[in-house]
């Protein structure tokens, strides 16, 4: 039922999987989405994981959160103890609180309104100016205490601290408060530096290109939490299954961006001099699979010298059958029909169905750029009442975000930067460390609360809400990658149409009737069931004869509307 290339890369060891695992260390928001979707909402079936292992991404997301939580709790503990012992220290550190609150406004979000962006910018500048003033004040008090080492505690000084509201005519801040503020700042900087070193160690260690393929040696996989172990088993059973459970309204979740889907119908007419035989959906799909096989062969079939050296990503084309089944009605996620026997039952029952909630498809897939560019085509064939309907639904997963793709470069910079550079970086990011610590702590608390209140597997199963692979995709692929995606799609499309033509011919039906079907965006589909597709205006579409077509077939031409 499936056609797979012999040299298929293990999804858990693919480059796309490695970069997604690196992404949970580089982007806290992405990490929180991973944990929320796969760990907190354990009732949700995982979306199909094309070219990667979602369970391994979750393992690294949990590991990264644990490491960040340790650093965040250290920062919060230093602040809490210091402010409880010397409350006046808060006045010297108040600018840090202002700067920590700025990211909460999400001023960098393009969807943020102008008033919010202006407010965030004003708070940022005010916080920086206030930080400069308090830093000078702290430095002056520390220097004064060093000059008067003979005193027990130094001299208390009446100092004006810039605050957004009046605090009274006098604010007593002395050298001990300055030393305490300096200690808080330096200890926070150490925690920030330790967190950065942890990220560098993970990227250059378990996630390095040389070590990542060894799944058994991955420290993130050694986590022994019972919830994680249970969910890891479920995810790996579901993510590459032929029976896809989905949430109604999002059938192709995980496949990527839809790319110019089209459908056409062909009236079944007997070929002259032939008595046509029965033609069912299964027969047509078998011919399509056979038509895809030559894509794996080098140019010239490998017979010519040097042809074997020709390599193209289409050689890795995969074709398997899948059945989409709505998750509604299942009593538990654990009893989902993922065994081969259960799939065969659903396939046998659905392959000849017209398809509504339960839908049978031939899934054709090509993964390029280390599984960074994935083209998936869902083909459905249905014969009913003397008409054959062909549906062609292509989807594209575009490459990952540039930040994720630069993980190795980031790791090299973090590890080889000079000590002074690391120290300056940590000091420069310390003012925002309190806000990061609070957000990490709040995220962990909310997740723990949700897990505690929802329980383990007590909710009715639900379909996937998001796809991790789609979340990790970048906004704009390169021109070359777009060209590759188009080439994959055109190669698959030609083979699908050729397979349908062959099936009709072998069954004794006509294959040369010309018909025109609009496929969107002003494009025209000229179907002799040899099929050619042109999208856009001013297209010239030529049909070609085949050994089974009429010998007097002429070149036909059509132009789009001006």
Coordinates of C-alpha atoms in Angstrom, one line a residue:
X1 CA 0.0 0.0 0.0
X2 CA 3.0 2.3 0.4
X3 CA 5.9 3.1 -1.8
X4 CA 9.0 4.4 0.1
X5 CA 12.5 5.1 -1.1
X6 CA 15.2 2.8 0.3
X7 CA 17.4 5.7 1.5
X8 CA 14.7 7.5 3.4
X9 CA 16.1 9.6 6.3
X10 CA 14.8 8.8 9.8
X11 CA 12.6 11.8 10.7
X12 CA 14.0 11.8 14.2
X13 CA 17.5 12.4 12.8
X14 CA 16.6 14.8 10.0
X15 CA 18.1 18.3 9.7
X16 CA 14.6 19.8 10.1
X17 CA 14.1 17.9 13.4
X18 CA 17.5 19.1 14.6
X19 CA 16.7 22.8 13.9
X20 CA 13.3 22.6 15.5
X21 CA 14.9 21.1 18.6
X22 CA 17.4 24.1 18.5
X23 CA 14.5 26.5 18.1
X24 CA 13.0 25.6 21.5
X25 CA 16.3 27.0 23.1
X26 CA 16.4 30.1 20.9
X27 CA 12.7 31.1 21.0
X28 CA 10.8 30.9 24.4
X29 CA 7.5 31.7 22.7
X30 CA 7.9 28.8 20.3
X31 CA 8.9 26.5 23.2
X32 CA 5.8 27.4 25.1
X33 CA 3.6 26.6 22.1
X34 CA 5.3 23.2 21.8
X35 CA 4.7 22.4 25.5
X36 CA 1.2 23.7 25.5
X37 CA 0.2 21.7 22.4
X38 CA 1.9 18.4 23.1
X39 CA 2.3 18.3 26.9
X40 CA -0.4 20.3 28.6
X41 CA -3.2 19.4 26.2
X42 CA -2.7 15.7 26.3
X43 CA -6.1 15.1 24.8
X44 CA -5.0 16.5 21.5
X45 CA -3.8 14.1 18.8
X46 CA -0.5 15.3 17.3
X47 CA -0.6 16.7 13.8
X48 CA 1.2 14.7 11.1
X49 CA 5.0 15.4 11.6
X50 CA 6.3 15.5 8.1
X51 CA 10.1 14.9 8.1
X52 CA 10.7 15.3 11.9
X53 CA 9.9 13.8 15.2
X54 CA 7.6 15.8 17.4
X55 CA 8.3 13.8 20.5
X56 CA 12.0 14.7 20.3
X57 CA 11.2 18.4 19.9
X58 CA 8.9 18.1 23.0
X59 CA 11.7 16.4 24.9
X60 CA 14.1 19.3 24.2
X61 CA 11.4 21.9 24.9
X62 CA 10.9 20.4 28.4
X63 CA 14.6 20.3 29.0
X64 CA 15.1 23.9 27.9
X65 CA 12.3 25.1 30.1
X66 CA 13.8 23.2 33.2
X67 CA 17.2 24.9 32.6
X68 CA 15.6 28.3 32.1
X69 CA 13.4 27.8 35.2
X70 CA 16.5 27.2 37.3
X71 CA 18.1 30.4 36.2
X72 CA 14.8 32.3 36.5
X73 CA 14.2 31.1 40.0
X74 CA 17.8 32.1 41.0
X75 CA 17.1 35.6 39.8
X76 CA 13.8 35.9 41.5
X77 CA 15.3 34.5 44.8
X78 CA 18.0 37.1 44.8
X79 CA 15.5 39.9 44.2
X80 CA 13.1 38.6 46.8
X81 CA 15.6 38.1 49.6
X82 CA 17.3 41.4 49.0
X83 CA 14.1 43.5 48.9
X84 CA 12.8 41.8 52.0
X85 CA 15.9 42.6 54.0
X86 CA 16.4 46.1 52.6
X87 CA 13.2 47.4 51.1
X88 CA 14.8 50.7 50.0
X89 CA 16.9 48.8 47.5
X90 CA 13.8 48.5 45.4
X91 CA 14.1 52.3 44.7
X92 CA 17.5 51.8 43.2
X93 CA 16.4 48.8 41.1
X94 CA 13.1 50.3 40.1
X95 CA 14.3 51.2 36.5
X96 CA 15.0 47.5 36.0
X97 CA 11.3 46.8 36.8
X98 CA 10.3 49.3 34.2
X99 CA 12.5 47.8 31.5
X100 CA 11.2 44.3 32.5
X101 CA 7.6 45.5 31.9
X102 CA 8.3 46.8 28.4
X103 CA 8.3 43.4 26.6
X104 CA 4.8 42.7 28.1
X105 CA 3.5 45.3 25.7
X106 CA 4.8 43.3 22.8
X107 CA 5.9 46.4 20.9
X108 CA 7.7 44.3 18.4
X109 CA 4.5 42.5 17.4
X110 CA 3.4 43.9 14.0
X111 CA -0.2 43.4 15.1
X112 CA 0.3 45.8 18.0
X113 CA -1.5 49.1 17.7
X114 CA 0.3 52.4 17.4
X115 CA -0.6 53.6 21.0
X116 CA 0.9 50.5 22.5
X117 CA 4.1 50.8 20.5
X118 CA 4.4 54.5 21.5
X119 CA 3.8 53.6 25.1
X120 CA 6.4 50.9 25.0
X121 CA 9.0 53.2 23.4
X122 CA 8.4 55.9 26.0
X123 CA 8.7 53.4 28.9
X124 CA 11.9 52.0 27.4
X125 CA 13.6 55.4 27.1
X126 CA 12.4 56.4 30.6
X127 CA 13.7 53.1 32.0
X128 CA 17.1 53.6 30.3
X129 CA 17.4 57.2 31.6
X130 CA 16.3 56.2 35.1
X131 CA 18.8 53.3 35.0
X132 CA 21.6 55.6 34.1
X133 CA 20.8 58.0 37.0
X134 CA 20.5 55.2 39.6
X135 CA 23.6 53.6 38.2
X136 CA 25.5 56.8 38.8
X137 CA 24.0 57.2 42.2
X138 CA 24.9 53.6 43.2
X139 CA 28.5 54.1 41.9
X140 CA 28.8 57.3 43.9
X141 CA 27.6 55.7 47.1
X142 CA 29.9 52.6 46.6
X143 CA 32.9 54.9 45.9
X144 CA 32.1 56.9 49.0
X145 CA 31.9 53.8 51.2
X146 CA 35.3 52.7 49.8
X147 CA 36.8 56.0 50.8
X148 CA 35.4 55.8 54.3
X149 CA 36.2 52.2 55.2
X150 CA 36.7 53.3 58.8
X151 CA 32.9 53.7 59.3
X152 CA 30.7 50.9 60.3
X153 CA 28.1 51.4 57.7
X154 CA 29.1 54.6 55.9
X155 CA 27.0 57.7 55.9
X156 CA 23.3 57.6 55.1
X157 CA 22.7 60.1 52.2
X158 CA 19.5 61.8 51.2
X159 CA 19.3 61.0 47.5
X160 CA 16.6 61.9 44.9
X161 CA 15.6 58.7 43.0
X162 CA 13.7 59.3 39.7
X163 CA 10.3 57.6 40.1
X164 CA 7.1 58.1 38.1
X165 CA 5.3 59.2 41.3
X166 CA 6.4 61.2 44.4
X167 CA 7.7 59.2 47.3
X168 CA 8.0 61.9 49.9
X169 CA 10.4 64.7 50.6
X170 CA 13.3 62.4 51.7
X171 CA 14.4 59.0 50.6
X172 CA 17.2 57.6 52.7
X173 CA 19.5 55.4 50.6
X174 CA 22.9 54.6 52.0
X175 CA 26.0 52.6 50.9
X176 CA 24.6 49.4 52.2
X177 CA 21.7 49.8 49.8
X178 CA 24.0 50.6 46.9
X179 CA 26.1 47.5 47.7
X180 CA 22.9 45.4 47.9
X181 CA 21.7 46.7 44.5
X182 CA 25.1 46.1 42.9
X183 CA 25.1 42.5 44.3
X184 CA 21.6 41.9 42.9
X185 CA 22.7 43.2 39.5
X186 CA 25.9 41.1 39.4
X187 CA 24.2 37.9 40.6
X188 CA 21.5 38.4 38.0
X189 CA 24.2 38.9 35.3
X190 CA 25.8 35.6 36.4
X191 CA 22.4 33.8 36.0
X192 CA 21.9 35.4 32.6
X193 CA 25.4 34.2 31.6
X194 CA 24.8 30.7 32.9
X195 CA 21.5 30.5 30.9
X196 CA 23.4 31.6 27.7
X197 CA 26.1 29.0 28.4
X198 CA 23.4 26.4 28.7
X199 CA 22.0 27.3 25.3
X200 CA 25.5 27.2 23.8
X201 CA 26.2 23.8 25.4
X202 CA 22.9 22.3 24.1
X203 CA 23.4 23.6 20.5
X204 CA 27.0 22.6 20.3
X205 CA 26.5 19.3 22.1
X206 CA 23.5 17.0 21.7
X207 CA 22.1 19.2 18.9
X208 CA 25.3 19.4 16.9
X209 CA 25.2 17.8 13.4
X210 CA 27.6 15.0 14.4
X211 CA 25.8 13.9 17.6
X212 CA 22.1 14.6 16.8
X213 CA 21.6 11.4 14.7
X214 CA 22.3 9.2 17.8
X215 CA 18.9 9.2 19.4
X216 CA 19.9 6.9 22.2
X217 CA 22.6 9.3 23.4
X218 CA 20.3 12.3 23.5
X219 CA 20.1 13.5 27.2
X220 CA 16.6 15.0 26.5
X221 CA 15.3 11.5 25.7
X222 CA 16.4 10.3 29.2
X223 CA 13.7 12.2 31.0
X224 CA 11.8 9.7 33.2
X225 CA 8.6 11.7 34.0
X226 CA 5.6 9.3 33.6
X227 CA 3.5 11.9 31.8
X228 CA 6.3 12.6 29.2
X229 CA 6.9 8.8 28.7
X230 CA 3.2 8.3 28.1
X231 CA 2.9 11.2 25.7
X232 CA 6.1 10.3 23.8
X233 CA 4.7 6.8 23.1
X234 CA 1.4 8.3 21.9
X235 CA 3.1 10.9 19.7
X236 CA 5.3 8.5 18.0
X237 CA 2.4 6.2 17.3
X238 CA 0.3 9.0 15.8
X239 CA 2.6 11.4 14.0
X240 CA 3.5 9.2 11.0
X241 CA 0.4 6.9 11.0
X242 CA -1.6 6.2 7.8
X243 CA -4.8 6.9 9.7
X244 CA -4.9 10.6 10.4
X245 CA -7.3 11.9 13.1
X246 CA -8.2 15.5 12.6
X247 CA -10.3 18.3 14.0
X248 CA -13.3 19.2 11.8
X249 CA -12.4 22.3 9.8
X250 CA -8.7 21.6 9.6
X251 CA -8.3 18.5 7.5
X252 CA -4.7 19.0 6.3
X253 CA -3.2 20.4 9.5
X254 CA 0.5 19.7 9.4
X255 CA 0.8 19.5 5.6
X256 CA 1.7 23.2 5.2
X257 CA 0.4 26.0 2.9
X258 CA -2.2 25.0 0.3
X259 CA -0.8 25.5 -3.2
X260 CA -3.2 25.9 -6.1
X261 CA -5.5 22.9 -5.7
X262 CA -7.6 21.8 -8.6
X263 CA -10.1 19.1 -9.5
X264 CA -11.5 17.9 -12.8
X265 CA -14.2 15.4 -13.9
X266 CA -13.9 13.0 -16.9
X267 CA -16.9 11.4 -18.5
X268 CA -16.2 7.7 -19.0
X269 CA -16.9 6.8 -22.7
X270 CA -16.0 3.5 -24.3
X271 CA -13.0 3.6 -26.6
X272 CA -13.8 2.7 -30.2
X273 CA -13.7 -1.0 -30.8
X274 CA -13.3 -1.9 -27.1
X275 CA -15.7 -3.1 -24.5
X276 CA -14.6 -1.2 -21.3
X277 CA -14.1 -3.2 -18.1
X278 CA -14.9 -2.1 -14.6
X279 CA -12.8 0.9 -13.2
X280 CA -12.7 1.4 -9.5
X281 CA -10.8 3.9 -7.4
X282 CA -8.3 1.4 -6.2
X283 CA -7.3 0.5 -9.8
X284 CA -6.7 4.1 -10.7
X285 CA -4.5 4.7 -7.6
X286 CA -2.4 1.7 -8.4
X287 CA -1.7 3.1 -11.8
X288 CA -0.8 6.4 -10.3
X289 CA 1.7 4.7 -8.0
X290 CA 3.2 2.9 -10.9
X291 CA 3.5 6.2 -12.8
X292 CA 5.5 7.7 -9.9
X293 CA 8.1 4.9 -9.9
X294 CA 10.2 6.3 -12.9
X295 CA 10.8 9.5 -10.9
X296 CA 13.3 7.6 -8.8
X297 CA 15.4 6.6 -11.8
X298 CA 18.2 8.8 -13.1
X299 CA 17.8 10.4 -16.5
X300 CA 18.0 7.8 -19.2
X301 CA 17.1 5.0 -16.8
X302 CA 20.7 4.6 -15.7
X303 CA 21.6 2.8 -18.9
X304 CA 23.9 5.5 -20.3
X305 CA 27.3 6.1 -18.8
X306 CA 27.1 8.9 -16.3
X307 CA 23.3 8.7 -16.0
X308 CA 23.6 7.1 -12.6
X309 CA 25.4 10.2 -11.4
X310 CA 22.3 12.3 -12.1
X311 CA 20.6 13.1 -8.8
X312 CA 17.3 14.9 -8.2
X313 CA 15.2 15.2 -5.1
X314 CA 12.3 13.6 -6.9
X315 CA 14.2 10.3 -6.5
X316 CA 13.0 10.3 -2.9
X317 CA 9.3 10.6 -3.7
X318 CA 7.1 8.7 -1.3
X319 CA 3.6 7.5 -2.0
X320 CA 1.3 5.9 0.6
X321 CA -2.4 5.8 1.2
X322 CA -4.0 7.6 4.2
X323 CA -7.4 7.8 5.6
X324 CA -8.6 11.0 7.3
X325 CA -10.9 10.3 10.2
X326 CA -12.6 12.9 12.4
X327 CA -11.6 12.5 16.1
X328 CA -15.2 13.2 17.3
X329 CA -16.7 10.1 18.8
X330 CA -13.6 8.5 20.1
X331 CA -13.9 7.7 23.9
X332 CA -10.1 8.0 24.5
X333 CA -7.0 9.0 22.6
X334 CA -5.5 5.6 23.7
X335 CA -8.0 3.6 21.7
X336 CA -7.4 5.5 18.4
X337 CA -7.4 3.0 15.5
X338 CA -3.7 3.1 14.6
X339 CA -2.9 -0.6 14.2
X340 CA -2.4 -1.9 10.6
X341 CA -5.5 -4.1 10.9
X342 CA -7.7 -1.2 11.9
X343 CA -6.3 0.9 9.1
X344 CA -7.0 -1.7 6.5
X345 CA -10.6 -1.9 7.7
X346 CA -11.0 1.9 7.3
X347 CA -9.2 1.9 4.0
X348 CA -11.4 -0.9 2.6
X349 CA -14.5 0.9 3.7
X350 CA -13.5 4.4 2.5
X351 CA -11.6 3.9 -0.7
X352 CA -14.8 3.7 -2.8
X353 CA -16.6 6.3 -0.8
X354 CA -17.3 9.8 -2.2
X355 CA -15.8 11.1 1.0
X356 CA -17.2 13.6 3.5
X357 CA -16.0 13.2 7.1
X358 CA -14.0 10.1 6.4
X359 CA -11.8 10.6 3.3
X360 CA -9.3 8.3 1.6
X361 CA -6.3 9.9 -0.2
X362 CA -3.1 8.9 -2.0
X363 CA -0.4 10.9 -0.2
X364 CA 2.6 11.8 -2.3
X365 CA 5.5 13.5 -0.6
X366 CA 8.9 14.9 -1.5
X367 CA 11.3 16.3 1.1
X368 CA 14.1 18.5 0.0
X369 CA 16.7 20.8 1.7
X370 CA 17.2 18.4 4.6
X371 CA 13.4 18.1 5.1
X372 CA 13.3 21.9 5.2
X373 CA 11.2 22.1 2.1
X374 CA 8.4 19.5 2.0
X375 CA 5.9 19.1 -0.8
X376 CA 2.8 16.9 -0.1
X377 CA 0.1 16.2 -2.6
X378 CA -3.2 14.6 -1.7
X379 CA -4.9 12.8 -4.6
X380 CA -8.4 11.6 -4.5
X381 CA -10.2 9.6 -7.2
X382 CA -13.9 8.8 -7.3
X383 CA -15.8 7.1 -10.0
X384 CA -19.6 7.3 -9.9
X385 CA -22.4 7.3 -12.5
X386 CA -20.1 7.2 -15.5
X387 CA -17.9 10.1 -14.3
X388 CA -14.5 9.9 -12.8
X389 CA -13.5 12.9 -10.5
X390 CA -9.9 13.6 -9.8
X391 CA -8.8 15.9 -6.9
X392 CA -5.3 17.3 -6.7
X393 CA -4.5 19.1 -3.4
X394 CA -0.9 20.1 -3.0
X395 CA 0.6 21.6 0.1
X396 CA 4.1 23.0 0.8
X397 CA 6.0 23.3 4.1
X398 CA 8.4 26.1 3.6
X399 CA 11.9 26.2 5.3
X400 CA 12.3 27.0 8.9
X401 CA 12.8 30.4 10.4
X402 CA 16.2 32.0 9.7
X403 CA 16.9 32.1 13.5
X404 CA 16.6 28.3 13.7
X405 CA 18.6 27.8 10.5
X406 CA 21.4 29.8 12.0
X407 CA 21.6 27.7 15.2
X408 CA 25.1 26.4 14.4
X409 CA 26.4 29.9 13.7
X410 CA 24.8 31.1 17.0
X411 CA 26.4 28.3 19.0
X412 CA 29.8 29.0 17.5
X413 CA 29.6 32.7 18.4
X414 CA 28.4 31.9 21.9
X415 CA 31.2 29.5 22.6
X416 CA 34.0 31.4 21.0
X417 CA 33.3 34.9 22.1
X418 CA 35.9 36.5 24.3
X419 CA 35.4 36.5 28.1
X420 CA 35.0 40.3 28.0
X421 CA 32.4 40.0 25.3
X422 CA 30.4 37.4 27.2
X423 CA 30.5 39.6 30.4
X424 CA 29.4 42.7 28.5
X425 CA 26.6 40.8 26.8
X426 CA 25.4 39.4 30.2
X427 CA 25.5 42.9 31.8
X428 CA 23.6 44.4 28.9
X429 CA 20.8 41.8 29.1
X430 CA 20.6 41.9 32.9
X431 CA 18.0 44.7 33.1
X432 CA 15.5 42.6 31.2
X433 CA 16.3 39.4 33.1
X434 CA 13.7 40.0 35.8
X435 CA 10.9 40.2 33.2
X436 CA 12.2 37.0 31.5
X437 CA 12.4 35.2 34.8
X438 CA 8.8 36.3 35.7
X439 CA 7.5 35.2 32.3
X440 CA 9.3 31.8 32.5
X441 CA 8.0 31.3 36.0
X442 CA 4.4 32.3 35.1
X443 CA 4.5 30.0 32.1
X444 CA 5.7 27.0 34.2
X445 CA 3.0 27.7 36.8
X446 CA 0.2 28.0 34.3
X447 CA 1.3 24.7 32.6
X448 CA 1.5 22.9 36.0
X449 CA -1.9 24.3 37.0
X450 CA -3.4 23.1 33.7
X451 CA -1.9 19.7 34.0
X452 CA -3.1 19.4 37.6
X453 CA -6.7 20.5 36.9
X454 CA -7.1 18.6 33.6
X455 CA -5.5 15.4 34.9
X456 CA -4.0 12.7 32.8
X457 CA -6.0 11.7 29.8
X458 CA -9.4 12.5 31.3
X459 CA -10.7 14.7 28.6
X460 CA -12.3 13.5 25.4
X461 CA -9.8 13.3 22.5
X462 CA -9.4 16.3 20.2
X463 CA -7.7 17.0 16.9
X464 CA -4.5 19.0 16.7
X465 CA -4.9 22.8 17.1
X466 CA -1.6 23.7 15.5
X467 CA 1.3 22.1 13.7
X468 CA 4.7 22.5 15.2
X469 CA 6.3 22.4 11.8
X470 CA 4.1 25.1 10.5
X471 CA 4.8 27.2 13.6
X472 CA 8.5 26.9 12.9
X473 CA 8.3 27.8 9.3
X474 CA 9.7 31.1 8.0
X475 CA 7.7 33.9 6.4
X476 CA 9.4 34.0 3.0
X477 CA 11.3 31.2 1.2
X478 CA 14.1 32.0 -1.2
X479 CA 13.5 32.2 -5.0
X480 CA 15.4 29.0 -5.5
X481 CA 13.3 27.1 -3.0
X482 CA 10.1 28.4 -4.7
X483 CA 11.5 27.1 -8.0
X484 CA 12.3 23.7 -6.4
X485 CA 8.8 23.4 -4.9
X486 CA 7.2 24.2 -8.3
X487 CA 9.4 21.6 -10.0
X488 CA 8.4 18.9 -7.5
X489 CA 4.7 19.8 -8.0
X490 CA 4.9 19.8 -11.8
X491 CA 6.7 16.5 -11.8
X492 CA 4.2 14.9 -9.5
X493 CA 1.3 16.4 -11.4
X494 CA 2.4 15.0 -14.7
X495 CA 2.8 11.6 -13.3
X496 CA -0.6 11.6 -11.6
X497 CA -2.3 12.6 -14.9
X498 CA -0.3 10.0 -16.8
X499 CA -1.4 7.3 -14.3
X500 CA -5.0 8.3 -14.6
X501 CA -4.7 8.2 -18.4
X502 CA -3.1 4.8 -18.3
X503 CA -5.8 3.4 -16.0
X504 CA -8.5 4.7 -18.4
X505 CA -6.7 3.3 -21.5
X506 CA -6.2 -0.2 -19.9
X507 CA -9.8 -0.4 -18.9
X508 CA -11.0 0.4 -22.4
X509 CA -12.2 4.0 -21.9
X510 CA -11.5 7.1 -24.0
X511 CA -8.5 9.2 -23.1
X512 CA -8.4 11.8 -25.8
X513 CA -11.5 13.9 -25.2
X514 CA -10.5 17.4 -24.7
X515 CA -12.1 19.5 -22.0
X516 CA -11.3 22.8 -20.3
X517 CA -11.6 23.4 -16.6
X518 CA -10.8 26.6 -14.7
X519 CA -8.3 26.0 -11.8
X520 CA -8.3 29.5 -10.4
X521 CA -6.4 32.8 -10.7
X522 CA -7.3 33.0 -14.4
X523 CA -5.6 29.7 -15.2
X524 CA -6.9 27.1 -17.5
X525 CA -6.6 23.3 -17.4
X526 CA -6.7 21.6 -20.8
X527 CA -7.5 18.0 -20.2
X528 CA -7.0 15.3 -22.8
X529 CA -6.4 13.3 -19.7
X530 CA -2.8 13.7 -20.8
X531 CA -3.3 17.0 -19.1
X532 CA -1.3 20.2 -19.1
X533 CA -1.8 23.0 -16.6
X534 CA -1.3 26.7 -17.1
X535 CA -1.9 29.2 -14.4
X536 CA -2.2 32.9 -15.2
X537 CA -2.8 34.9 -18.3
X538 CA -1.3 34.4 -21.8
X539 CA -0.4 30.7 -21.3
X540 CA 0.4 28.4 -24.2
X541 CA -0.6 24.8 -23.3
X542 CA 0.4 21.9 -25.6
X543 CA -0.9 18.4 -25.3
X544 CA 1.5 15.6 -26.3
X545 CA 0.7 12.3 -27.8
X546 CA 1.6 9.0 -26.0
X547 CA 1.8 5.4 -27.3
X548 CA -1.8 5.0 -26.3
X549 CA -3.2 8.2 -27.8
X550 CA -4.5 8.8 -31.2
X551 CA -1.8 9.1 -33.9
X552 CA -3.6 12.1 -35.4
X553 CA -3.7 14.1 -32.2
X554 CA -2.9 17.7 -33.0
X555 CA -1.3 20.4 -31.0
X556 CA -3.9 22.5 -29.2
X557 CA -3.3 26.0 -27.9
X558 CA -5.2 28.3 -25.6
X559 CA -4.6 31.8 -24.3
X560 CA -5.7 33.3 -21.1
X561 CA -7.9 36.4 -21.0
X562 CA -6.1 39.7 -21.3

